mmCIF file of C-alpha atoms in Angstrom:
data_model
loop_
_atom_site.group_PDB
_atom_site.id
_atom_site.type_symbol
_atom_site.label_atom_id
_atom_site.label_comp_id
_atom_site.label_asym_id
_atom_site.label_seq_id
_atom_site.Cartn_x
_atom_site.Cartn_y
_atom_site.Cartn_z
ATOM 1 C CA MET A 1 -42.645 -34.260 -12.165
ATOM 2 C CA ASP A 2 -39.046 -33.916 -10.502
ATOM 3 C CA MET A 3 -36.714 -36.677 -10.602
ATOM 4 C CA PRO A 4 -34.539 -37.150 -7.892
ATOM 5 C CA MET A 5 -30.570 -36.154 -7.600
ATOM 6 C CA THR A 6 -28.211 -39.316 -8.832
ATOM 7 C CA ILE A 7 -24.635 -38.004 -7.408
ATOM 8 C CA HIS A 8 -22.703 -41.758 -7.872
ATOM 9 C CA PRO A 9 -22.788 -41.970 -12.408
ATOM 10 C CA VAL A 10 -20.833 -38.074 -11.587
ATOM 11 C CA ALA A 11 -18.603 -39.654 -8.701
ATOM 12 C CA VAL A 12 -17.636 -42.376 -10.046
ATOM 13 C CA HIS A 13 -15.810 -40.869 -13.743
ATOM 14 C CA PHE A 14 -13.277 -39.233 -11.960
ATOM 15 C CA PRO A 15 -11.508 -41.655 -10.627
ATOM 16 C CA ILE A 16 -12.054 -44.174 -14.005
ATOM 17 C CA ALA A 17 -10.768 -41.650 -15.487
ATOM 18 C CA LEU A 18 -8.047 -40.611 -13.561
ATOM 19 C CA PHE A 19 -6.133 -43.773 -13.000
ATOM 20 C CA VAL A 20 -6.561 -44.526 -16.081
ATOM 21 C CA ALA A 21 -5.129 -41.224 -17.320
ATOM 22 C CA ALA A 22 -2.819 -41.607 -14.908
ATOM 23 C CA ALA A 23 -1.159 -46.099 -16.665
ATOM 24 C CA GLY A 24 -1.719 -43.815 -20.461
ATOM 25 C CA VAL A 25 1.107 -41.362 -19.126
ATOM 26 C CA GLU A 26 3.221 -43.664 -16.982
ATOM 27 C CA ILE A 27 3.475 -45.977 -20.461
ATOM 28 C CA GLY A 28 4.098 -42.388 -21.882
ATOM 29 C CA SER A 29 7.094 -42.344 -19.678
ATOM 30 C CA ARG A 30 8.978 -44.881 -20.406
ATOM 31 C CA ILE A 31 8.025 -44.277 -23.908
ATOM 32 C CA PHE A 32 9.634 -40.957 -23.669
ATOM 33 C CA LYS A 33 12.064 -41.050 -21.150
ATOM 34 C CA SER A 34 10.699 -38.176 -19.697
ATOM 35 C CA ASP A 35 10.943 -37.578 -15.750
ATOM 36 C CA ALA A 36 8.565 -34.939 -15.802
ATOM 37 C CA TRP A 37 5.277 -37.032 -17.816
ATOM 38 C CA HIS A 38 6.710 -40.562 -14.617
ATOM 39 C CA ARG A 39 5.849 -37.180 -12.130
ATOM 40 C CA THR A 40 2.704 -36.709 -13.933
ATOM 41 C CA ALA A 41 1.417 -40.065 -13.487
ATOM 42 C CA VAL A 42 1.775 -39.584 -9.749
ATOM 43 C CA HIS A 43 0.069 -36.783 -10.128
ATOM 44 C CA LEU A 44 -2.657 -38.133 -11.856
ATOM 45 C CA PHE A 45 -3.028 -41.136 -9.920
ATOM 46 C CA ILE A 46 -2.793 -39.419 -6.989
ATOM 47 C CA LEU A 47 -5.940 -37.845 -7.759
ATOM 48 C CA GLY A 48 -7.844 -41.145 -8.960
ATOM 49 C CA ALA A 49 -7.384 -42.344 -5.169
ATOM 50 C CA LEU A 50 -8.523 -39.539 -3.230
ATOM 51 C CA THR A 51 -11.977 -39.158 -5.913
ATOM 52 C CA ALA A 52 -12.458 -42.933 -5.313
ATOM 53 C CA PRO A 53 -13.365 -43.153 -2.052
ATOM 54 C CA ALA A 54 -16.888 -40.059 -2.948
ATOM 55 C CA ALA A 55 -17.231 -43.291 -6.078
ATOM 56 C CA VAL A 56 -17.355 -45.672 -3.822
ATOM 57 C CA PHE A 57 -19.719 -43.574 -0.916
ATOM 58 C CA THR A 58 -22.112 -42.558 -3.321
ATOM 59 C CA GLY A 59 -22.068 -45.831 -4.673
ATOM 60 C CA LEU A 60 -22.927 -47.357 -2.050
ATOM 61 C CA GLY A 61 -25.697 -44.796 -0.559
ATOM 62 C CA GLU A 62 -27.881 -44.830 -3.664
ATOM 63 C CA GLU A 63 -27.802 -48.198 -3.272
ATOM 64 C CA GLU A 64 -29.286 -47.450 -0.029
ATOM 65 C CA ARG A 65 -31.407 -45.065 -0.817
ATOM 66 C CA LEU A 66 -33.204 -46.892 -3.723
ATOM 67 C CA HIS A 67 -33.199 -50.292 -2.003
ATOM 68 C CA LEU A 68 -30.798 -51.620 -5.380
ATOM 69 C CA LYS A 69 -31.295 -55.452 -6.192
ATOM 70 C CA HIS A 70 -28.557 -57.142 -8.566
ATOM 71 C CA PRO A 71 -26.285 -59.968 -9.228
ATOM 72 C CA LEU A 72 -23.913 -57.483 -10.615
ATOM 73 C CA LEU A 73 -24.198 -55.365 -7.783
ATOM 74 C CA GLU A 74 -22.249 -56.958 -5.953
ATOM 75 C CA LYS A 75 -19.296 -57.942 -8.751
ATOM 76 C CA HIS A 76 -19.320 -53.902 -9.222
ATOM 77 C CA GLU A 77 -19.127 -53.046 -5.532
ATOM 78 C CA ARG A 78 -15.980 -56.110 -4.835
ATOM 79 C CA LEU A 79 -14.190 -54.506 -7.514
ATOM 80 C CA GLY A 80 -14.946 -50.611 -6.657
ATOM 81 C CA PHE A 81 -13.896 -51.634 -2.774
ATOM 82 C CA LEU A 82 -10.989 -52.667 -4.701
ATOM 83 C CA THR A 83 -9.801 -49.739 -6.908
ATOM 84 C CA THR A 84 -10.006 -47.497 -3.838
ATOM 85 C CA GLY A 85 -8.082 -50.552 -2.095
ATOM 86 C CA ILE A 86 -5.163 -49.969 -4.522
ATOM 87 C CA GLY A 87 -5.759 -46.555 -4.585
ATOM 88 C CA ILE A 88 -5.985 -45.069 -1.166
ATOM 89 C CA GLY A 89 -3.506 -48.524 -0.176
ATOM 90 C CA GLY A 90 -1.200 -47.252 -2.529
ATOM 91 C CA LEU A 91 -0.377 -43.672 -1.658
ATOM 92 C CA ALA A 92 0.861 -45.187 1.461
ATOM 93 C CA VAL A 93 2.851 -47.469 -0.332
ATOM 94 C CA LEU A 94 4.098 -44.564 -2.294
ATOM 95 C CA TRP A 95 4.768 -42.422 0.746
ATOM 96 C CA TRP A 96 6.917 -44.698 2.768
ATOM 97 C CA LEU A 97 8.862 -45.626 -0.662
ATOM 98 C CA ASN A 98 9.629 -41.629 -1.260
ATOM 99 C CA ARG A 99 9.869 -40.617 2.026
ATOM 100 C CA ASN A 100 12.566 -43.943 2.658
ATOM 101 C CA ARG A 101 13.916 -42.464 -0.872
ATOM 102 C CA ARG A 102 13.704 -46.974 -2.272
ATOM 103 C CA PRO A 103 14.853 -46.584 -5.186
ATOM 104 C CA ILE A 104 12.058 -49.506 -6.702
ATOM 105 C CA PHE A 105 9.657 -46.848 -5.944
ATOM 106 C CA ARG A 106 9.653 -47.027 -9.681
ATOM 107 C CA VAL A 107 8.824 -50.197 -10.332
ATOM 108 C CA VAL A 108 5.577 -50.693 -8.169
ATOM 109 C CA PHE A 109 4.121 -47.917 -9.395
ATOM 110 C CA VAL A 110 4.482 -49.203 -12.252
ATOM 111 C CA PHE A 111 1.351 -51.993 -10.846
ATOM 112 C CA LEU A 112 -0.407 -49.596 -8.231
ATOM 113 C CA VAL A 113 -1.504 -47.597 -11.342
ATOM 114 C CA LEU A 114 -2.012 -50.340 -13.629
ATOM 115 C CA ALA A 115 -3.502 -52.463 -11.402
ATOM 116 C CA ALA A 116 -5.747 -49.406 -10.552
ATOM 117 C CA ALA A 117 -6.879 -47.878 -14.245
ATOM 118 C CA ALA A 118 -7.809 -52.086 -15.099
ATOM 119 C CA ALA A 119 -9.948 -52.550 -10.882
ATOM 120 C CA ALA A 120 -11.550 -49.152 -12.835
ATOM 121 C CA VAL A 121 -12.373 -50.707 -16.217
ATOM 122 C CA ALA A 122 -13.565 -53.001 -14.796
ATOM 123 C CA THR A 123 -15.662 -51.509 -12.365
ATOM 124 C CA GLY A 124 -18.263 -49.231 -14.980
ATOM 125 C CA TYR A 125 -18.389 -52.487 -16.975
ATOM 126 C CA PHE A 126 -20.519 -54.096 -14.353
ATOM 127 C CA GLY A 127 -21.938 -50.407 -13.289
ATOM 128 C CA GLY A 128 -22.726 -49.768 -17.531
ATOM 129 C CA ARG A 129 -23.923 -53.184 -17.770
ATOM 130 C CA MET A 130 -26.418 -52.768 -14.740
ATOM 131 C CA VAL A 131 -27.739 -49.591 -16.086
ATOM 132 C CA TYR A 132 -27.282 -50.118 -19.887
ATOM 133 C CA GLU A 133 -28.653 -53.809 -19.344
ATOM 134 C CA TYR A 134 -30.746 -54.064 -16.699
ATOM 135 C CA GLY A 135 -31.914 -50.027 -15.814
ATOM 136 C CA VAL A 136 -30.566 -50.429 -12.205
ATOM 137 C CA GLY A 137 -30.924 -47.674 -10.175
ATOM 138 C CA VAL A 138 -32.526 -45.470 -13.359
ATOM 139 C CA VAL A 139 -35.355 -43.384 -12.343
ATOM 140 C CA HIS A 140 -38.182 -43.099 -14.146
#
């Protein structure tokens, strides 16, 4: 018997890894006083923000397709929307700050990248709990 393909587990790893890597590289940029590392962190954040909507949309699609119901699902969803909102909203704020050459760019970026990484990790934590502790979404 063929199992239906689930895309969400694949899609979620990109924003999680990218936001966490961006935070780590930004911390490294502060330690080593490296503008190149900072630019890399910004690029990783951009990629994380651009991949986060795919994670949310695939999750919502699979929730509907598989008729998923679980007490942790709502928390997982809210955190997924929060992560995506920080990413997409952060892109707009950072674009505006960069375009207007605001010196506060780096301070705002540090806040956004740490918030996005924390939200992504929390989202993944609750998603992982649903799958590994309760078998939610596991196709038999």
